[in-house]
Amino acid sequence: MQDNIPVTLIADNIAAPFMRLGEVDAIVVGCHRVAANGEVAGKTWAPPDVRVANPAFDVTPARLVTALITEKGVVYAPTGARLRALMRDAS
């Protein structure tokens, strides 16, 4: 939005239907919680004045997560072991 790129905030679990309809160009997913097995869940928050399409709220299975980008580093194909290693290496 800050660069005048049109955006619409959607819930993670509705991305696939939007993709099938050809209504998205790119998806960046945020999360609020990461489970020990690599599954992610998030809360919906947005800057003022952003359009929101949020018909449902869901957990994203770890097998569908390409990478987690955290303040401690990046974990590709997150698993419990990889998440534990990140936390151990970052301390």
One Martini backbone bead per residue (centre of mass of N, CA, C, O) as a GRO file, in nm:
protein
   91
    1MET     BB    1   0.057   0.064  -0.020
    2GLN     BB    2   0.302   0.261   0.004
    3ASP     BB    3   0.348   0.197  -0.329
    4ASN     BB    4   0.064   0.182  -0.475
    5ILE     BB    5  -0.032  -0.113  -0.430
    6PRO     BB    6  -0.274  -0.320  -0.477
    7VAL     BB    7  -0.468  -0.452  -0.199
    8THR     BB    8  -0.579  -0.769  -0.037
    9LEU     BB    9  -0.696  -0.902   0.248
   10ILE     BB   10  -0.660  -1.246   0.345
   11ALA     BB   11  -0.712  -1.548   0.425
   12ASP     BB   12  -0.519  -1.820   0.393
   13ASN     BB   13  -0.759  -2.035   0.314
   14ILE     BB   14  -0.846  -1.848   0.042
   15ALA     BB   15  -0.619  -1.852  -0.176
   16ALA     BB   16  -0.682  -2.087  -0.369
   17PRO     BB   17  -0.948  -1.982  -0.492
   18PHE     BB   18  -0.821  -1.719  -0.601
   19MET     BB   19  -0.617  -1.861  -0.785
   20ARG     BB   20  -0.822  -2.018  -0.962
   21LEU     BB   21  -0.951  -1.727  -1.053
   22GLY     BB   22  -0.708  -1.516  -1.104
   23GLU     BB   23  -0.691  -1.291  -0.839
   24VAL     BB   24  -0.371  -1.337  -0.815
   25ASP     BB   25  -0.008  -1.268  -0.797
   26ALA     BB   26   0.049  -1.281  -0.475
   27ILE     BB   27   0.176  -1.445  -0.165
   28VAL     BB   28   0.172  -1.330   0.176
   29VAL     BB   29   0.229  -1.479   0.492
   30GLY     BB   30   0.114  -1.451   0.811
   31CYS     BB   31   0.194  -1.507   1.167
   32HIS     BB   32   0.133  -1.577   1.518
   33ARG     BB   33   0.175  -1.896   1.507
   34VAL     BB   34   0.397  -2.176   1.589
   35ALA     BB   35   0.416  -2.494   1.577
   36ALA     BB   36   0.617  -2.764   1.645
   37ASN     BB   37   0.529  -2.886   1.342
   38GLY     BB   38   0.492  -2.601   1.151
   39GLU     BB   39   0.236  -2.484   1.198
   40VAL     BB   40   0.011  -2.212   1.109
   41ALA     BB   41  -0.116  -1.910   1.269
   42GLY     BB   42  -0.346  -1.625   1.248
   43LYS     BB   43  -0.405  -1.290   1.265
   44THR     BB   44  -0.608  -1.029   1.172
   45TRP     BB   45  -0.428  -0.751   1.031
   46ALA     BB   46  -0.441  -0.394   0.944
   47PRO     BB   47  -0.433  -0.131   0.777
   48PRO     BB   48  -0.573   0.136   0.713
   49ASP     BB   49  -0.792   0.104   0.429
   50VAL     BB   50  -0.798  -0.193   0.384
   51ARG     BB   51  -0.896  -0.449   0.215
   52VAL     BB   52  -1.122  -0.725   0.318
   53ALA     BB   53  -1.107  -1.094   0.288
   54ASN     BB   54  -1.267  -1.289   0.567
   55PRO     BB   55  -1.446  -1.584   0.577
   56ALA     BB   56  -1.195  -1.727   0.730
   57PHE     BB   57  -1.020  -1.946   0.970
   58ASP     BB   58  -0.683  -2.098   0.979
   59VAL     BB   59  -0.466  -2.366   0.945
   60THR     BB   60  -0.139  -2.423   0.825
   61PRO     BB   61   0.023  -2.664   0.698
   62ALA     BB   62   0.352  -2.741   0.683
   63ARG     BB   63   0.350  -2.863   0.383
   64LEU     BB   64   0.265  -2.549   0.278
   65VAL     BB   65   0.539  -2.440   0.387
   66THR     BB   66   0.825  -2.304   0.265
   67ALA     BB   67   0.871  -2.059   0.485
   68LEU     BB   68   1.024  -1.912   0.772
   69ILE     BB   69   1.032  -1.572   0.874
   70THR     BB   70   1.250  -1.455   1.121
   71GLU     BB   71   1.434  -1.296   1.371
   72LYS     BB   72   1.634  -1.572   1.368
   73GLY     BB   73   1.539  -1.669   1.074
   74VAL     BB   74   1.535  -1.930   0.831
   75VAL     BB   75   1.280  -2.185   0.755
   76TYR     BB   76   1.275  -2.460   0.568
   77ALA     BB   77   1.055  -2.676   0.581
   78PRO     BB   78   0.901  -2.700   0.853
   79THR     BB   79   1.005  -2.851   1.155
   80GLY     BB   80   1.065  -2.937   1.463
   81ALA     BB   81   1.374  -2.968   1.430
   82ARG     BB   82   1.423  -2.694   1.282
   83LEU     BB   83   1.305  -2.513   1.503
   84ARG     BB   84   1.492  -2.602   1.732
   85ALA     BB   85   1.756  -2.522   1.589
   86LEU     BB   86   1.698  -2.224   1.564
   87MET     BB   87   1.669  -2.169   1.869
   88ARG     BB   88   1.948  -2.278   1.949
   89ASP     BB   89   2.128  -2.100   1.749
   90ALA     BB   90   2.003  -1.812   1.856
   91SER     BB   91   2.114  -1.832   2.172
   0.00000   0.00000   0.00000
